[in-house]
Short mmCIF file of C-alpha atoms in Angstrom, two decimals:
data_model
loop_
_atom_site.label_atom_id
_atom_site.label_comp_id
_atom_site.label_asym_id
_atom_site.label_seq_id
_atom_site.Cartn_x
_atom_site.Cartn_y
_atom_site.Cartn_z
CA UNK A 1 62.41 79.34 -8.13
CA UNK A 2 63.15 81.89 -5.55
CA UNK A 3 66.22 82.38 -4.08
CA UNK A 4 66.57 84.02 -0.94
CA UNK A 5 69.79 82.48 0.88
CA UNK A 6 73.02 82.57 -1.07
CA UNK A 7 76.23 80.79 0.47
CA UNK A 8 79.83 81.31 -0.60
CA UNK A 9 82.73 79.24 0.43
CA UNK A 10 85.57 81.70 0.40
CA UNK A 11 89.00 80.11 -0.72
CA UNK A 12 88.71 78.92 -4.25
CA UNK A 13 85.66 80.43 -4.79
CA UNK A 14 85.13 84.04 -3.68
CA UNK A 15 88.92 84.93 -3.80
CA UNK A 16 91.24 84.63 -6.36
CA UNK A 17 94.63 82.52 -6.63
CA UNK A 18 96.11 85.45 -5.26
CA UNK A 19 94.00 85.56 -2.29
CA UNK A 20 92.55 88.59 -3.62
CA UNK A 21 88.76 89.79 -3.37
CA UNK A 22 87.31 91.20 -6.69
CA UNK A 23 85.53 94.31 -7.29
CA UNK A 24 83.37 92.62 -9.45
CA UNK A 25 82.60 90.20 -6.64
CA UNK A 26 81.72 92.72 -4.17
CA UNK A 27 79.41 94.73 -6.60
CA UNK A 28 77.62 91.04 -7.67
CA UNK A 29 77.02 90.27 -4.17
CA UNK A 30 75.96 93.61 -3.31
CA UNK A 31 73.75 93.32 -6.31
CA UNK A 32 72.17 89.36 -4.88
CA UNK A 33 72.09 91.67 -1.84
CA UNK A 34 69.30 94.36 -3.75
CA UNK A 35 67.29 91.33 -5.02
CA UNK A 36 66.76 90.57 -1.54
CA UNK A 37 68.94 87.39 -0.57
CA UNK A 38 70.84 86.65 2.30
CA UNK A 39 74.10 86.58 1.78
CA UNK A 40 76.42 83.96 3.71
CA UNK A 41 79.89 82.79 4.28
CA UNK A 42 80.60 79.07 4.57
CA UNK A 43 84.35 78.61 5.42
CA UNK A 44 86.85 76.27 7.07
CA UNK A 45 88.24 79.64 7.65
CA UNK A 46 88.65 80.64 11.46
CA UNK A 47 86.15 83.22 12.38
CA UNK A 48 88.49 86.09 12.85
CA UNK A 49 89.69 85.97 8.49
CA UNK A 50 86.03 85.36 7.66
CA UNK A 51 84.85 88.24 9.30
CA UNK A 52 87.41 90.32 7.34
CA UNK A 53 85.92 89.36 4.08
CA UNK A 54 82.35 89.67 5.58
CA UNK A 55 82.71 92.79 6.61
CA UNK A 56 84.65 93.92 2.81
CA UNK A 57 81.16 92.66 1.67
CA UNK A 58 79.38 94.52 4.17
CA UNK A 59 77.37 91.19 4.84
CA UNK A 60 74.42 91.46 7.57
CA UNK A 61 74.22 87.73 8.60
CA UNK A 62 75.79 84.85 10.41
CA UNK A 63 78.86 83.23 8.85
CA UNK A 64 79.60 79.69 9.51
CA UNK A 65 83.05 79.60 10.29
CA UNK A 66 85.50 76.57 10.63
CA UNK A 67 84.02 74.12 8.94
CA UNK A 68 80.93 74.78 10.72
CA UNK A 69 81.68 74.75 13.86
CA UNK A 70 81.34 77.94 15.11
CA UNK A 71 78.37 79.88 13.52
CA UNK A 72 78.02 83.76 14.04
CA UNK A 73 78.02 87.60 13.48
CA UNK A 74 80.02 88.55 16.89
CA UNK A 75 82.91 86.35 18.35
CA UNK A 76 81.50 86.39 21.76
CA UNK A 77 78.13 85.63 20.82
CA UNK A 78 78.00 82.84 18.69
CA UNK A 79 74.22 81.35 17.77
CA UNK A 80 75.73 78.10 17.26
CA UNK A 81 79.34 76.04 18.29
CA UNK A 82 80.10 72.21 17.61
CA UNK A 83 82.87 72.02 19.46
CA UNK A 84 85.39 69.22 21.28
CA UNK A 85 84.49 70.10 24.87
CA UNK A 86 87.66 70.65 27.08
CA UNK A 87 87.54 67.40 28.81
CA UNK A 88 87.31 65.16 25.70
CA UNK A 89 90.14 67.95 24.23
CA UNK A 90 92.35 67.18 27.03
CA UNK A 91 91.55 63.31 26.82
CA UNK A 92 92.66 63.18 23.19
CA UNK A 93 95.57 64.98 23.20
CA UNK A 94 96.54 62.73 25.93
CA UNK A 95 96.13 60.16 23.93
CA UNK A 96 98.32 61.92 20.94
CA UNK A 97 101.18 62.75 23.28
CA UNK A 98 101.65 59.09 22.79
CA UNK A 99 102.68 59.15 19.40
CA UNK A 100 105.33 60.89 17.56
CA UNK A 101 103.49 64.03 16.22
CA UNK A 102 102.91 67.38 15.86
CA UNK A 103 98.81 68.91 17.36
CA UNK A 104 97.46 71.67 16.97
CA UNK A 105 94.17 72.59 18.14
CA UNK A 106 91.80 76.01 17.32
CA UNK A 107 89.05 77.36 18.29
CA UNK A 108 87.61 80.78 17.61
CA UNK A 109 90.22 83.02 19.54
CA UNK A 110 93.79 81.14 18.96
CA UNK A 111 95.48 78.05 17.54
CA UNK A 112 97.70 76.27 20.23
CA UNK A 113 100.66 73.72 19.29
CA UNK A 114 103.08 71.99 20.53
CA UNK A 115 106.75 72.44 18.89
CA UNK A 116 108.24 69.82 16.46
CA UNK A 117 110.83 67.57 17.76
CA UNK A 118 113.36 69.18 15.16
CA UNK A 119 112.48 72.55 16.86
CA UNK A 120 114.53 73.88 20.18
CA UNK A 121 112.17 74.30 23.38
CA UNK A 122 114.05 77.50 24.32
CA UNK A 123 110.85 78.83 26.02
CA UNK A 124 107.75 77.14 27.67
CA UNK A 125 105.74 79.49 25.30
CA UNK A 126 105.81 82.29 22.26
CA UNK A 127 103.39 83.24 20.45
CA UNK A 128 104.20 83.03 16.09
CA UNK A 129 105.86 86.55 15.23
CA UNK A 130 104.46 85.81 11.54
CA UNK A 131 101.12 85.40 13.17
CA UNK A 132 98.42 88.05 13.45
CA UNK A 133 98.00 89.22 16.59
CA UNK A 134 94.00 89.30 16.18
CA UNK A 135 94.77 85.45 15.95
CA UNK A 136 97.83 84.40 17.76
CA UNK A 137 99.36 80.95 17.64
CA UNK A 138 100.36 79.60 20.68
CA UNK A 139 103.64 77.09 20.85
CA UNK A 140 104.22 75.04 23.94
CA UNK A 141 106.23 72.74 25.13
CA UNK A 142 103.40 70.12 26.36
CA UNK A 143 99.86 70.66 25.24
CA UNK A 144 98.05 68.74 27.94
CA UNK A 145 100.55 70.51 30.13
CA UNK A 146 98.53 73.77 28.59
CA UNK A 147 95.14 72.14 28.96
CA UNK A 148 95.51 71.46 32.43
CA UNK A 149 96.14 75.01 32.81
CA UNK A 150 93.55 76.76 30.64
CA UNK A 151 90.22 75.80 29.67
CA UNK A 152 89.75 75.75 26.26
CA UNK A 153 87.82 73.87 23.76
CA UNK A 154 88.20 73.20 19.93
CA UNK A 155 86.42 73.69 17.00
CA UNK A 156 89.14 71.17 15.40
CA UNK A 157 92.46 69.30 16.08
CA UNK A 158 95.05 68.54 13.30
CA UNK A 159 97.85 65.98 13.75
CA UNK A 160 100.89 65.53 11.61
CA UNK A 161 102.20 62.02 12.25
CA UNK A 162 106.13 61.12 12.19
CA UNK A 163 106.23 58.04 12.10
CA UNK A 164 104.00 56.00 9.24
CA UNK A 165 101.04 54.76 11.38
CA UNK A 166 98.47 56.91 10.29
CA UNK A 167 95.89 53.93 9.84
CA UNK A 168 96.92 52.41 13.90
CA UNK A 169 95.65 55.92 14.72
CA UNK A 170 92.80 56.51 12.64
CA UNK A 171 91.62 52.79 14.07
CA UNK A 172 92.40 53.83 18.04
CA UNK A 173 90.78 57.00 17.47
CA UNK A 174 87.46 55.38 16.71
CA UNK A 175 88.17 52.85 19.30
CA UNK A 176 88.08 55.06 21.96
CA UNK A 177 87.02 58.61 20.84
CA UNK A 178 83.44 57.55 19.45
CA UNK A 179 82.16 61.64 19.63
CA UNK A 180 85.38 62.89 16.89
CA UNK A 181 85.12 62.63 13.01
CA UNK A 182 88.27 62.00 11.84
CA UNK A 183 89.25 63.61 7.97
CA UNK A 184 92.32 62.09 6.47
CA UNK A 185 94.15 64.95 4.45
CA UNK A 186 97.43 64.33 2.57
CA UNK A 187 100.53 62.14 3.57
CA UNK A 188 100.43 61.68 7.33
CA UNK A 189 98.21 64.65 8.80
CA UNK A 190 94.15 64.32 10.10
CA UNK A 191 91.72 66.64 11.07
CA UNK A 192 89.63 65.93 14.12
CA UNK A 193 86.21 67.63 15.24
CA UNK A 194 83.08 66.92 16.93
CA UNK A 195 80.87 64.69 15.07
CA UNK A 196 78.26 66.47 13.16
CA UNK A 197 80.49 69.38 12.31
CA UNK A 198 80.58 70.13 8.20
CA UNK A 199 79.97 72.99 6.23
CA UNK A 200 76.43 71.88 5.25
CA UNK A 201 75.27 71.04 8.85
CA UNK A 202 76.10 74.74 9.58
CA UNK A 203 74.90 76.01 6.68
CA UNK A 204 71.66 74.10 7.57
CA UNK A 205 71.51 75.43 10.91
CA UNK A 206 71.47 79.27 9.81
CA UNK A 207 68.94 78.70 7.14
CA UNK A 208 66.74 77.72 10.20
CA UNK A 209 67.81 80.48 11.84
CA UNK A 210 67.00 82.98 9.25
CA UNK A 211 63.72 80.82 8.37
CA UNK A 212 64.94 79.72 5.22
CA UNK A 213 64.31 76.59 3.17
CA UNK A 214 67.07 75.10 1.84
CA UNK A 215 65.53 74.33 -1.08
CA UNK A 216 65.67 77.94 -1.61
CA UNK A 217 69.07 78.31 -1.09
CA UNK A 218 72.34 78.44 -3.56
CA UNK A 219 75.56 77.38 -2.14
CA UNK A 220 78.84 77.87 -4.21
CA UNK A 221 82.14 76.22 -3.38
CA UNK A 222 85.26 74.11 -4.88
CA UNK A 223 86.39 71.56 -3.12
CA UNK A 224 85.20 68.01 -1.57
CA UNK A 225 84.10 69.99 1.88
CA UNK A 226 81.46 72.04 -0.21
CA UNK A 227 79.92 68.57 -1.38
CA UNK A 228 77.34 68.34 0.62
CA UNK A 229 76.05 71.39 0.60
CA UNK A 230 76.40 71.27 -3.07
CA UNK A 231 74.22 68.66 -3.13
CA UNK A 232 71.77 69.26 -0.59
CA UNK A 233 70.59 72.96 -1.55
CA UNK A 234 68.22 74.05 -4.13
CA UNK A 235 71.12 74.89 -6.36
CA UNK A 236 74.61 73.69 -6.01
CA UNK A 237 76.57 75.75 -7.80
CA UNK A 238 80.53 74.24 -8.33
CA UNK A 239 83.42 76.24 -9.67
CA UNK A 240 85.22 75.78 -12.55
CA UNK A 241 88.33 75.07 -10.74
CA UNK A 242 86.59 72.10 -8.37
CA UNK A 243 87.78 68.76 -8.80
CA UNK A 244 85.93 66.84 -10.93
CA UNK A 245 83.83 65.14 -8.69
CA UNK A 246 82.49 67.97 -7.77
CA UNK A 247 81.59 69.40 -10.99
CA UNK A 248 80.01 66.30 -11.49
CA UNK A 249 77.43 66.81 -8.64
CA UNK A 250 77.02 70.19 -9.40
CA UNK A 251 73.85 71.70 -10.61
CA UNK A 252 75.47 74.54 -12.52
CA UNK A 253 79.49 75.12 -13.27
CA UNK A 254 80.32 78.87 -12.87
CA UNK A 255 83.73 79.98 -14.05
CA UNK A 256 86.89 79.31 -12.10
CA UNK A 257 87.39 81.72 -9.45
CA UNK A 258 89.79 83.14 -11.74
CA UNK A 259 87.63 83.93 -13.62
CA UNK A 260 85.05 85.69 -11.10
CA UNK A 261 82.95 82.95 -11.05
CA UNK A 262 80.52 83.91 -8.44
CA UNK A 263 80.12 87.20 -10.04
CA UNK A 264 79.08 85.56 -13.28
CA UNK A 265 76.73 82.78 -11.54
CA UNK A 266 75.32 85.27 -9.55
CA UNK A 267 73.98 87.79 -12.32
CA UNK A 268 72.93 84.96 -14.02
CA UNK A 269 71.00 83.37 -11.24
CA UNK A 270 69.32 86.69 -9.46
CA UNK A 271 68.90 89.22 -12.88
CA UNK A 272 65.22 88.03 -13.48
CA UNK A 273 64.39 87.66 -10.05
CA UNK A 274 62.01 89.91 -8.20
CA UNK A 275 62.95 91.52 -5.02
CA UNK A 276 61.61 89.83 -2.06
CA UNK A 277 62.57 90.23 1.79
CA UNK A 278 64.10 87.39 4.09
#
């Protein structure tokens, strides 16, 4: 078999605990690069810190960006977006404002949030000092305030609940938000975006794009959100470090990223292959 697409989750995979990116890495992609594959990112990453690492990896194509919902090479020119349109954004955080929380939505330019209840509403809005100013986080004082004010969408929404009643919300978000997927992460915070947003549906997307079959395809990843893909591709390559479930589904284990794990899978996977041209 022929590979000609590769796809690398970044966190937990391509970079180590330390957030750092390998020279090993970068000369075994470069070297996937010379046998002719396309070379991808796949990251719940915003688009701004993926681009970084594409562009230490001097990559050439698309990378699907937050979770993917926002699929591209340029930030203003993006192939593909699965976003939450502004009126449905402005509709559900309506709906939030209701509850004791905390929301914060992104999308490809800037994070917006309102401010704890602990916190003191000084200012109507401030943008995070710690924050890079290539991707500023917004704070306000009312978010639908905001929203009635600007017109921006979201590739996702996350919501930190105060008060316990995670499952009342989960249940009223189906009830009346029938277009959101709703991803329950630990103690009382979700994730909300568009249906049909995931890592695989993006990564499915540019393999079209490029003309690639994704049975010709390896994706590489470590956690539950690289699944699919994992499972869908020709071969699903799991780190060492995934949860075990993962592993499980794998078609290979690599190292842990570590380890350099996608160094070591990929001179194992492309050494014997012939060049060939996407």
């Amino acid at each position: 078999m022929a590979y000609r697409l590769l796809a690398l989750d970044i966190d937990g995979t391509l970079l180590k605990n330390s957030n750092r990116l390998d020279r090993e890495t970068k000369e075994a992609v470069q070297f996937a690069m010379d046998k002719g594959a396309a070379v991808t990112l796949v990251t719940e990453r915003n688009f701004h810190s993926a681009a970084k690492v594409a562009k230490a990896l001097k990559l050439k194509y698309p990378i699907v960006t937050h979770n993917g919902a926002f699929i591209s090479s340029s930030i203003d020119q993006p192939f593909y977006t699965c976003k939450i349109q502004h009126d449905v954004l402005l509709q559900l955080v309506e709906f939030l404002e209701t509850y004791q929380c905390q929301v914060r939505f992104s999308n490809e330019k800037l994070s917006v949030s309102n401010r704890s209840k602990q916190s003191n509403l000084l200012t109507k809005m401030t943008i995070g000092v710690s924050e890079p100013l290539f991707y500023p986080v917004v704070y306000v004082s009312s978010l639908s305030d905001y929203l009635r004010e600007n017109d921006d969408d979201a590739t996702d929404v996350k919501v930190t609940l105060y008060q316990g009643n995670k499952e009342e919300v989960i249940q009223s978000l189906a009830d009346f938000f029938p277009t959101i997927q709703v991803k329950e992460e630990e103690d009382q915070t979700l994730t909300l975006s568009r249906n049909g947003a995931s890592k695989f549906n993006g990564l499915a997307r540019l393999a079209q794009h490029v003309g690639i079959s994704l049975m010709n395809t390896v994706a590489v990843g470590d956690s539950y959100d690289d699944l699919e893909m994992i499972e869908k591709v020709g071969l699903g390559v799991a780190m060492k470090n995934a949860p075990e479930k993962v592993r499980q589904r794998a078609d290979w284990i690599t190292r842990s990223n570590d380890m350099n794990g996608v160094a070591y899978m990929v001179k194992e996977v492309f050494r014997k292959q012939m060049k060939s041209y996407v």
